[in-house]
Structures are given as structure tokens and as C-alpha cells.
Coordinates of C-alpha atoms and ligand atoms in Angstrom, one line a residue:
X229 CA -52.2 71.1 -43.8
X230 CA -53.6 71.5 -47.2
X231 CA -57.3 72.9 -47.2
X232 CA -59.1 73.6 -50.4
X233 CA -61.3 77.0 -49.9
X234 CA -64.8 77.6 -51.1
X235 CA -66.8 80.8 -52.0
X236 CA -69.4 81.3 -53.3
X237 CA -71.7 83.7 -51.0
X238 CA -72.3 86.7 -53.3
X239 CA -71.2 87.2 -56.9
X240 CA -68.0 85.6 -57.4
X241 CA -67.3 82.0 -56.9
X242 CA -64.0 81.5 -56.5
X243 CA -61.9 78.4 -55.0
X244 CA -58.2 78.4 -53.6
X245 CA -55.3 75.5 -52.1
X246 CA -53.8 76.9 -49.1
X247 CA -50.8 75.6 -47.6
X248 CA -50.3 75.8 -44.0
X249 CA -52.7 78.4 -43.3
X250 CA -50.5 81.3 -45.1
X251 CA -49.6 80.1 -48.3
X252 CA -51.5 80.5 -51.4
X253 CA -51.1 77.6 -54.2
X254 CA -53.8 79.0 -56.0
X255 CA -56.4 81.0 -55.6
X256 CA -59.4 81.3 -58.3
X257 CA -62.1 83.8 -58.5
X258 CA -64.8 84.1 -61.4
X259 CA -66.6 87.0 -61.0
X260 CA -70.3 87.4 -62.2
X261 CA -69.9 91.2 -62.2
X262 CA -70.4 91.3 -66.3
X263 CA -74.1 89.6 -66.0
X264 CA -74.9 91.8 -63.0
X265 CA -73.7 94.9 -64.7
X266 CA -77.2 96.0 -66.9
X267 CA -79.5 95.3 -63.5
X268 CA -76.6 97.7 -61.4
X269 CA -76.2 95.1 -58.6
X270 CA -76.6 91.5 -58.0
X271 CA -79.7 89.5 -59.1
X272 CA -79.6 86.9 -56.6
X273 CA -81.3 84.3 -58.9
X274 CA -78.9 84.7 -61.6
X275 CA -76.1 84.7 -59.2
X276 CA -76.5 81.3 -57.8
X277 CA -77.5 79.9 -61.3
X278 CA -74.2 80.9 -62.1
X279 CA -72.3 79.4 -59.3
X280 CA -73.9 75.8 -60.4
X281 CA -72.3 76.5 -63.4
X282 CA -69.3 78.0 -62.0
X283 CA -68.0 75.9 -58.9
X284 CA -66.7 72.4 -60.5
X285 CA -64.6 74.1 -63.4
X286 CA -63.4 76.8 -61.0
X287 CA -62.5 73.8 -58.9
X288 CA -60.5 72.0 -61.2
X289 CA -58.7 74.6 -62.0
X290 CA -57.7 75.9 -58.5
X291 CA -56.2 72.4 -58.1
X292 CA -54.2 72.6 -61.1
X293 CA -53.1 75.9 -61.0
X294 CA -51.4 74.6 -57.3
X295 CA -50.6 71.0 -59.2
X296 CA -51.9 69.4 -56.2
X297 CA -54.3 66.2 -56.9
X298 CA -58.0 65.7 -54.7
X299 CA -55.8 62.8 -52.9
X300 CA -53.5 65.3 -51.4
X301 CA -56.5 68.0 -49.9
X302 CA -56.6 67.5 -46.6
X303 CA -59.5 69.1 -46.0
X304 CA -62.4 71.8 -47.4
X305 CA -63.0 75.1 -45.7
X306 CA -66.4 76.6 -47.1
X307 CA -68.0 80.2 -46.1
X308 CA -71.3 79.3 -44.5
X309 CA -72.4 82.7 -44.1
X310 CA -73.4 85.6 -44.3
X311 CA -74.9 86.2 -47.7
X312 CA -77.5 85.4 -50.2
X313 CA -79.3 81.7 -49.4
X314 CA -79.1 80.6 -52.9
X315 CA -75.2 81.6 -53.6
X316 CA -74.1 79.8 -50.0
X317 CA -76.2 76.9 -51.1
X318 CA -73.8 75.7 -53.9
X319 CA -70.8 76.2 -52.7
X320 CA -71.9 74.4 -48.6
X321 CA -73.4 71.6 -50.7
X322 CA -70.3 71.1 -52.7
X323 CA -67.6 71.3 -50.2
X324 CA -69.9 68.8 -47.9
X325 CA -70.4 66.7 -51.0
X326 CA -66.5 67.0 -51.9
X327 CA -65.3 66.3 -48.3
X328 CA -68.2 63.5 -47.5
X329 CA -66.9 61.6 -50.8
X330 CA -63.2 62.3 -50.0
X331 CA -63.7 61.0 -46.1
X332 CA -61.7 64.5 -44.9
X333 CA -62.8 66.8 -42.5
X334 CA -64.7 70.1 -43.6
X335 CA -65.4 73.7 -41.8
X336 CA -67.9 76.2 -42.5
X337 CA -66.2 80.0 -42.4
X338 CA -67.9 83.4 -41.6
X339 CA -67.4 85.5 -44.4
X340 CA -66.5 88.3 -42.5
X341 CA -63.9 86.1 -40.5
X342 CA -62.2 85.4 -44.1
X343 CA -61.9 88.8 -44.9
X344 CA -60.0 89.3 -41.0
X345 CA -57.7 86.6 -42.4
X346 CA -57.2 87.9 -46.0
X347 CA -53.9 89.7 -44.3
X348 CA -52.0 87.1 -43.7
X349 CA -50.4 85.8 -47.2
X350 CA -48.5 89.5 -47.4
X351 CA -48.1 90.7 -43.6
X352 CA -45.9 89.6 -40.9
X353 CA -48.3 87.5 -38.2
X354 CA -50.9 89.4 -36.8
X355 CA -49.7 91.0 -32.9
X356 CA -53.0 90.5 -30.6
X357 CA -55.1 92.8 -29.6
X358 CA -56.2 93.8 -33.1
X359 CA -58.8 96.3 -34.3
X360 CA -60.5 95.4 -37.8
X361 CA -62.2 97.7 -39.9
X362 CA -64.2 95.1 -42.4
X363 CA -65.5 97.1 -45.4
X364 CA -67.2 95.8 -48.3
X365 CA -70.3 95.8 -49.7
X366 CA -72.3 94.4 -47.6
X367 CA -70.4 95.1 -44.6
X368 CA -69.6 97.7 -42.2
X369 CA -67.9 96.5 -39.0
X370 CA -65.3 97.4 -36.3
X371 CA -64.0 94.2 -34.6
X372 CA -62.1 94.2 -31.3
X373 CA -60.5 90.8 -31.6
X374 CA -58.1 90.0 -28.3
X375 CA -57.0 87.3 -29.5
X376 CA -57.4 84.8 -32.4
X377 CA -61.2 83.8 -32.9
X378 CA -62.7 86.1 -30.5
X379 CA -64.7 89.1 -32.0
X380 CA -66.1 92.3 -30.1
X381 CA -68.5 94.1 -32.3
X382 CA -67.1 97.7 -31.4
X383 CA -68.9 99.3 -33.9
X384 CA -71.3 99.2 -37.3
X385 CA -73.1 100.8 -39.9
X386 CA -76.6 101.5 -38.7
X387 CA -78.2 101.5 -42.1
X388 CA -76.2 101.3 -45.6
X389 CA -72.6 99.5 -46.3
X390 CA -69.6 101.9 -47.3
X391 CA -69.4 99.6 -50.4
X392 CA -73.1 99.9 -50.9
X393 CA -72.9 103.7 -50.5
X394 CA -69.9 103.8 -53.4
X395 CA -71.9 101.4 -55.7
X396 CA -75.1 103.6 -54.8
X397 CA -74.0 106.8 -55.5
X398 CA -72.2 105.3 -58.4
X399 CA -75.0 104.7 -59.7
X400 CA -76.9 108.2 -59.2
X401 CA -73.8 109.2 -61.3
X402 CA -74.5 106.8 -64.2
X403 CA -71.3 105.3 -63.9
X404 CA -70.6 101.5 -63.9
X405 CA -71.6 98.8 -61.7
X406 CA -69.9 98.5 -59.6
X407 CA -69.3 102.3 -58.9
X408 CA -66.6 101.7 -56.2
X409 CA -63.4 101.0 -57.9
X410 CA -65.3 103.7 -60.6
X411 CA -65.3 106.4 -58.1
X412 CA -62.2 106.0 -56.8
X413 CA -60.3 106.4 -60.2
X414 CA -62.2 109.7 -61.2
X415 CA -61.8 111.0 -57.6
X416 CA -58.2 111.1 -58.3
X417 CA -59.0 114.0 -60.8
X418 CA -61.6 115.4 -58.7
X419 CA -61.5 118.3 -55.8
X420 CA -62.1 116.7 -52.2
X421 CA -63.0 119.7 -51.0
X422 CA -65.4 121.2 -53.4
X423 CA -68.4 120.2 -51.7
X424 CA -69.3 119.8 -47.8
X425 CA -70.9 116.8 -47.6
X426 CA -71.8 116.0 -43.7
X427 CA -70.4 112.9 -41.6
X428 CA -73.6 111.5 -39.5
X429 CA -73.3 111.9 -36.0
X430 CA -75.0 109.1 -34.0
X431 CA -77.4 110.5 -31.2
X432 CA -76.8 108.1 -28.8
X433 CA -72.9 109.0 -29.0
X434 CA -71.8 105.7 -30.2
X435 CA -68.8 105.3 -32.2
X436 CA -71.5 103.7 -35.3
X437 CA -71.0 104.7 -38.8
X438 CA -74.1 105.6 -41.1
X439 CA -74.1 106.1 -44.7
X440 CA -77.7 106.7 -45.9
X441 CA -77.9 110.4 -45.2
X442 CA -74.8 111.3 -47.4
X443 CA -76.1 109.3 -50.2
X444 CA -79.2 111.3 -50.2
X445 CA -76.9 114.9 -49.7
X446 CA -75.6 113.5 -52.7
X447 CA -78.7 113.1 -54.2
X448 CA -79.9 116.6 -53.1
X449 CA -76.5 118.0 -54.6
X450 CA -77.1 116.1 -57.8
X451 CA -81.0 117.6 -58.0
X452 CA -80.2 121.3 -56.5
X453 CA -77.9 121.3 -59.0
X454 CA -80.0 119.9 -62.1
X455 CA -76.7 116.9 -62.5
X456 CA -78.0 114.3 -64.6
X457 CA -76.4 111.0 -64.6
X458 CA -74.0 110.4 -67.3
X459 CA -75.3 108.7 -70.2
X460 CA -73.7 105.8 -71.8
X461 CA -70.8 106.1 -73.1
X462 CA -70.7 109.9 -72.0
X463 CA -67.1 111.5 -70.5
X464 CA -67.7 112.6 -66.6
X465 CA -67.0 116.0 -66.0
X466 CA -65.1 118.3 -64.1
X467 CA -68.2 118.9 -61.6
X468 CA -68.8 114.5 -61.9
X469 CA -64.9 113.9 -60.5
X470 CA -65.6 116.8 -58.0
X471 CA -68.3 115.0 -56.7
X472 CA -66.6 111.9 -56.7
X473 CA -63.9 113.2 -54.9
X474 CA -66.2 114.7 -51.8
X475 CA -68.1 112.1 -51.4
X476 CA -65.4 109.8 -51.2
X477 CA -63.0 111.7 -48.7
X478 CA -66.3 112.0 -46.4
X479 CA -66.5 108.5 -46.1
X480 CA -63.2 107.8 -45.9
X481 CA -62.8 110.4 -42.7
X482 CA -66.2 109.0 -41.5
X483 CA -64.8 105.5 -41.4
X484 CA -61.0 106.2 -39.8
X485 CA -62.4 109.0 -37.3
X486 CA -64.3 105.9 -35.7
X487 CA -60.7 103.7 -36.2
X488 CA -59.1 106.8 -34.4
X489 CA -61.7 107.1 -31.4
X490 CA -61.4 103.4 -30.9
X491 CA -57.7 102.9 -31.3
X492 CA -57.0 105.5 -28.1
X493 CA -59.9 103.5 -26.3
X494 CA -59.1 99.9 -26.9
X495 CA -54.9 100.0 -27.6
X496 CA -54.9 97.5 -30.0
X497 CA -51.3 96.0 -31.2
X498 CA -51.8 95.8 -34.5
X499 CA -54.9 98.3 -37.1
X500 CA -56.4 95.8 -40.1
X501 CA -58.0 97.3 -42.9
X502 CA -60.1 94.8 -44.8
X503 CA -62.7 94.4 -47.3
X504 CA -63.7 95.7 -51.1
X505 CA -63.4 99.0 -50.3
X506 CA -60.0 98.1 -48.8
X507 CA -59.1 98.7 -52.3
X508 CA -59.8 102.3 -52.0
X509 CA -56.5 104.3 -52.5
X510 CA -57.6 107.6 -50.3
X511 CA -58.5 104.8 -47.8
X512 CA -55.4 103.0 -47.4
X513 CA -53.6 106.2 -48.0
X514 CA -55.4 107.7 -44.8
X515 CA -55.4 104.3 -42.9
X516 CA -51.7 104.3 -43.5
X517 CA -50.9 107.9 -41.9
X518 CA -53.1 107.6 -39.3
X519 CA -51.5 104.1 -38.3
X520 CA -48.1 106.4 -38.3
X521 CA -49.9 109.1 -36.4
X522 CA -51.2 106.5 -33.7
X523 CA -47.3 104.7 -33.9
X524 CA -49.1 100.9 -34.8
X525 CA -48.5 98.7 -38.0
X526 CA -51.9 98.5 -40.1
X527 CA -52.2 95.6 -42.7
X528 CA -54.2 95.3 -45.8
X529 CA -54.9 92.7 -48.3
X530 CA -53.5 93.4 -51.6
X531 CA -56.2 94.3 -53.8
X532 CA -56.6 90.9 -55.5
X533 CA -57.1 89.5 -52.0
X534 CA -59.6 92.3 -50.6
X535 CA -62.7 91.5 -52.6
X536 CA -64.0 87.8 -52.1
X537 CA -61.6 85.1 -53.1
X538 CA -61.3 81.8 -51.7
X539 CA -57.5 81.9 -49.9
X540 CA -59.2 84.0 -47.3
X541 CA -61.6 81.0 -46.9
X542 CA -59.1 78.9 -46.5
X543 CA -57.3 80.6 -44.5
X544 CA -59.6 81.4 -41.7
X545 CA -60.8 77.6 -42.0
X546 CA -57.4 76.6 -41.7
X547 CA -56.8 77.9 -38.2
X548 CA -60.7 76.4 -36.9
X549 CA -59.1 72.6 -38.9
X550 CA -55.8 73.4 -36.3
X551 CA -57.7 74.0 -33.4
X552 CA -59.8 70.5 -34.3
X553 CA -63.2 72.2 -35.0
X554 CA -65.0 69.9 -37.8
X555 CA -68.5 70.7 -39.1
X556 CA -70.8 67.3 -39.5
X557 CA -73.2 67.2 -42.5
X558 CA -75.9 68.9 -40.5
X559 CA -74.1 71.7 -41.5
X560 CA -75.8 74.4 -43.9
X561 CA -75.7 78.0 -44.9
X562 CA -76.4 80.8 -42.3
X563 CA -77.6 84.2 -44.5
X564 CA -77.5 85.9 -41.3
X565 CA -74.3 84.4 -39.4
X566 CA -72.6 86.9 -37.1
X567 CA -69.2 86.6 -36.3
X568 CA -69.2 88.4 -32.6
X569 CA -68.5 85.7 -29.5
X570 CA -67.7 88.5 -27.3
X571 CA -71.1 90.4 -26.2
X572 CA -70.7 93.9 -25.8
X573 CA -73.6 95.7 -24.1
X574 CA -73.1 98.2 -25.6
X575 CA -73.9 96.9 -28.9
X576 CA -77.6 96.0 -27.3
X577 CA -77.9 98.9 -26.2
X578 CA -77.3 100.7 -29.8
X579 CA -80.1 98.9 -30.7
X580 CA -83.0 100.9 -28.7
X581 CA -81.7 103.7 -30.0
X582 CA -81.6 104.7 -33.8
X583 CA -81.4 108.2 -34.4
X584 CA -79.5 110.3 -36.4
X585 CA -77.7 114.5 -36.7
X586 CA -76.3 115.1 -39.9
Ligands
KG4_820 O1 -65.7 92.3 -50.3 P1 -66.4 92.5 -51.5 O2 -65.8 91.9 -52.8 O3 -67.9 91.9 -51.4 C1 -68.6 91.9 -50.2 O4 -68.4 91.1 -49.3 O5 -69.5 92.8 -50.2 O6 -66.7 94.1 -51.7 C2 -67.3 94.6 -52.8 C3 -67.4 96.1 -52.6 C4 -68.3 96.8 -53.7 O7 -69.3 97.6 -53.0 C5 -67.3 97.7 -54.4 O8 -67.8 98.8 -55.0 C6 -66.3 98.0 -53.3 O9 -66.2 96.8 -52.6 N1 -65.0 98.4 -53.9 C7 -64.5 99.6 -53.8 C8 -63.3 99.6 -54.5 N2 -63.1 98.4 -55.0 C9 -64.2 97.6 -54.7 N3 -64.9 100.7 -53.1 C10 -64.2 101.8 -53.1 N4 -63.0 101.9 -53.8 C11 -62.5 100.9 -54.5 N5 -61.4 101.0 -55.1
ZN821 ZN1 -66.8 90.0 -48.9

């Protein structure tokens, strides 16, 4: 089946041909992170201002690039949800538009579910039970998924993102938006253990993640220490790459000590690492030795395919289009949509309790 794949749920709007569920004809992304840049993070009126633009050139030239024709899509996967309302807007309307006027079938896709199947272009087929760790910047989640398309929410962030804690601190750092793929290149010249910053340690024992009290240790560091953010233009430092480097190996053991815990509870097959911050090198250096340590295969997107793109779209639509799910025009975005079909009472209980030990 050929299924055209829609994004559009942040700031990149991005469109993709995928054959067969696992092969990319071509995958487009325009990325808005240029306008977003002198605000530090995405302007969500601006951002789906930009996809109106955006979505019918981007398109076109998807279905060039794969020299396929609109005769030969057989149908239109679009993600639904989560993100911003005005973002999913463009691209739901579009692919319902596109599919109603076409007379093919059409599937909304959890965001989150796309990045799950952004391993499948470059990895051999994904052995059931998995364990996903989906990082990105609005994202922090542990999925136990059994088999294909059902999700145990094993674990989450209780407060910030891992992406949203690079981007932050990033920006406390005067570095540019966004700070992520910044930090990670200076960290490489940077001392990991220069400074101590703490992993959070849930109360209630749960295997969560939090990242809001390191980003304020790093904000202590940066005041105790009278660091001022960089200015434009200005060289970072020895002491800047240091920094970089600490905070980055903390959440980096934050995030697999939780993978580890997990992994001896659960036995999953197969270990998936996806997400923006998938891109991280000390991540999927660690990911990579730990999946040795533990004796399991982890697969990761290559880095092109780890922040949002439309193949994973596709993709993830592709297997809901096998399994004859079709969305009717009632269909609209969900900014909220939640990907878990398995409950885990655990997960309820989490809820009650919200407290944290640094
Ligand atoms: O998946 P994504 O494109 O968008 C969301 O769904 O959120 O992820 C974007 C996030 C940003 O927070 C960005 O800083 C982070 O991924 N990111 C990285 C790296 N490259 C992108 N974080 C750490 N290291 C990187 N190399
Ligand atoms: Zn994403």
C-alpha cells in the first residue's frame, strides 16, 4: 500500500510516500526552527501560520521526490495528536480534504505512536515484547508495548520533557534555540564529571523521571557561580562545555537507569530508543552498552528520522490502514491524545502522589 504521511503538530511540517509500511519514497520536512529562533521556542501562532503556507508545496514535493502521481496514493495517514491545536489543524484538515476529494481511506496517528515506528526503515522487524523510551521535546515516556498497537505507560516525566530540559538549560546558557543538538556538540569538549548535578528520586518509588529540579541546580550553579549567559556571538568556555557535559550525562543516566530497572522487570525482546533527543550521541552511546550489558538489540531512528518527519506518520498509519481501521470526516485533532490502551494502575496511582528527593 502506498500511504502519503502528514505532520504538522509542532514546528516542522513535513510530508512523506511510504511504501509498504517500511519503505521511504520520500520523506519531506520544513522546519520552522529559523522563525522560532529570536522568541527561544515555538510561537504557536506563527507556527500554524506557517504550516498554511507550508503543507501544499511540501506536498508536492514529497510526491515528486518519490515520482509517484495523487492517482497512485492509496491512502493519507495524518498525526491527530498530541500537540499544538492550531498546527494539527492544517495538516487533519488537509489530509481529510486530500483523502475526501481523492475517495481513499485516511487515518489519524498519535504522534507518539509515529515516533515508536520511526525504527523501522533502518532496523530488522521489531521482536514483541518491546520497551520504548520516547524522548523529545514534549515527551517523556516509557511504553511497554506486548505486541503491536498496545501501549503500557510504564513510566513518565512528572513535570518537564528531557528535550524541554536541553532546550531550557540551553537557553540559561545563551546558546541557540534549540539548545539540544547545541549542548550535545559542546559536551563533547566538556568534563562530565565536573559538577554533581542530582538525579530526582521519586517519593512514591516509581520508576518516573523528573527534570525540573536539575534545571534549577543548573540554574543555582550558573548564579552561585556568577555564569552569565553567553552573549551573541560570544565563544563558550571551558567552564560553559563543562556544564554542558554534566548536565547532559545526568540526564542521560537519569533516563537509561529507569530503561535498566524496567528491562529486568518487564523482559522485553527488543529496547527502542526514540525521539529528538534520540539524536543525542552520549544517549545512544549509553543506550547502546547498556543494550549489550542487558544481552537485547536496541534500535534507533537515524537522526534524520528521530525528530518529526512524516515517514514515521506513515508508517504507523500504515499498519492501522492493514489492520482496516479508517477515520470518517468526524475526525479532528486531539492536543491531548494519549497513546496508552493498556491501563496500568499503577500509573493512577502515580497520580495522587507527586513529590519529589533530589
Ligand atoms: O521529536 P522532536 O523533533 O519534537 C517533539 O516531538 O518534541 O524533538 C525535538 C527535541 C528538542 O527539544 C531538541 O532540543 C531535542 O529534541 N534534540 C536533542 C538533540 N537533537 C534534538 N536533544 C539532545 N541532543 C541532541 N543531539
Ligand atoms: Zn515529536
Amino acid at each position: 500500500m502506498i500511504v502519503l504521511g502528514i505532520e504538522s503538530s509542532c514546528d516542522e511540517t513535513a510530508a512523506a510516500v511510504v511504501r509498504g509500511g517500511r519503505e521511504i519514497l520520500s520523506s519531506v520536512i520544513s522546519s520552522q526552527i529559523e522563525m522560532h529562533k529570536p522568541f527561544g521556542g515555538v510561537v504557536p501562532e506563527l507556527a500554524s501560520r506557517e504550516h498554511l503556507v507550508k503543507i501544499e508545496p511540501i506536498v508536492k514535493e514529497a510526491l515528486e521526490k518519490a515520482g509517484v502521481s495523487l492517482d497512485e496514493i492509496e491512502a493519507v495517514a495524518v498525526t491527530q495528536g498530541p500537540g499544538l491545536i492550531g498546527s494539527l489543524l492544517v495538516g487533519v484538515c488537509y489530509a481529510k480534504a486530500l483523502a475526501w476529494g481523492l475517495d481513499i481511506p485516511f487515518v489519524g496517528v498519535n504522534h507518539i505512536e509515529g515516533h515508536f515506528y520511526s525504527v523501522v526503515f533502518e532496523n530488522p522487524p521489531i521482536e514483541y515484547p518491546a520497551l520504548a523510551l520516547i524522548v523529545s521535546g514534549g515527551h517523556t515516556n516509557l511504553f511497554f508495548v506486548p505486541e503491536p498497537g498496545k501501549y503500557k505507560l510504564v513510566s513518565r516525566t512528572r513535570d518537564d520533557a528531557a528535550g524541554e530540559a536541553f532546550d531550557k538549560v540551553g537557553k540559561m546558557l545563551g546558546l541557540e534555540y534549540p539548545g539540544g543538538p547545541v549542548i550535545d556538540r559542546l559536551a563533547k569538549e566538556g568534563d562530565p564529571k565536573k559538577i554533581k548535578f542530582p538525579i530526582a528520586k521519586i517519593s512514591d518509588g516509581r520508576p518516573d523521571f523528573s527534570f525540573s529540579g536539575l534545571k534549577t541546580a543548573v540554574m543555582r550553579y550558573l548564579k552561585e557561580n556568577n555564569i552569565e549567559p553567553l552573549k551573541d556571538g560570544e565563544a563558550p568556555d571551558q567552564t560553559i562545555k563543562d556544564i554542558c557535559a554534566s548536565f547532559q550525562n545526568t540526564v542521560v543516566r537519569s533516563l537509561l537507569k529507569n530503561v535498566e530497572r524496567l528491562t529486568e522487570e518487564l523482559n522485553p525482546k527488543t529496547l527502542i530508543v526514540a525521539g529528538g533527543v534520540a539524536c543525542n550521541s552520549e544517549l545512544r552511546d549509553a543506550s547502546e552498552k547498556l543494550a549489550k550489558r542487558l544481552g537485547l538489540p536496541v534500535y534507533f531512528p537515524s537522526k534524520h528520522l528521530s525528530t518529526d518527519n512524516a515517514a514515521m506518520i506513515a508508517a504507523a498509519g500504515s499498519v492501522h490502514l492493514e489492520q482496516g481501521v479508517r477515520d470518517s470526516l468526524e475526525m479532528t485533532a486531539d492536543v491531548s491524545m494519549r497513546l496508552q490502551n493498556l491501563e496500568n494502575e499503577d500509573q493512577k496511582l502515580r497520580k495522587k502522589k507527586v513529590r519529589y528527593r533530589l
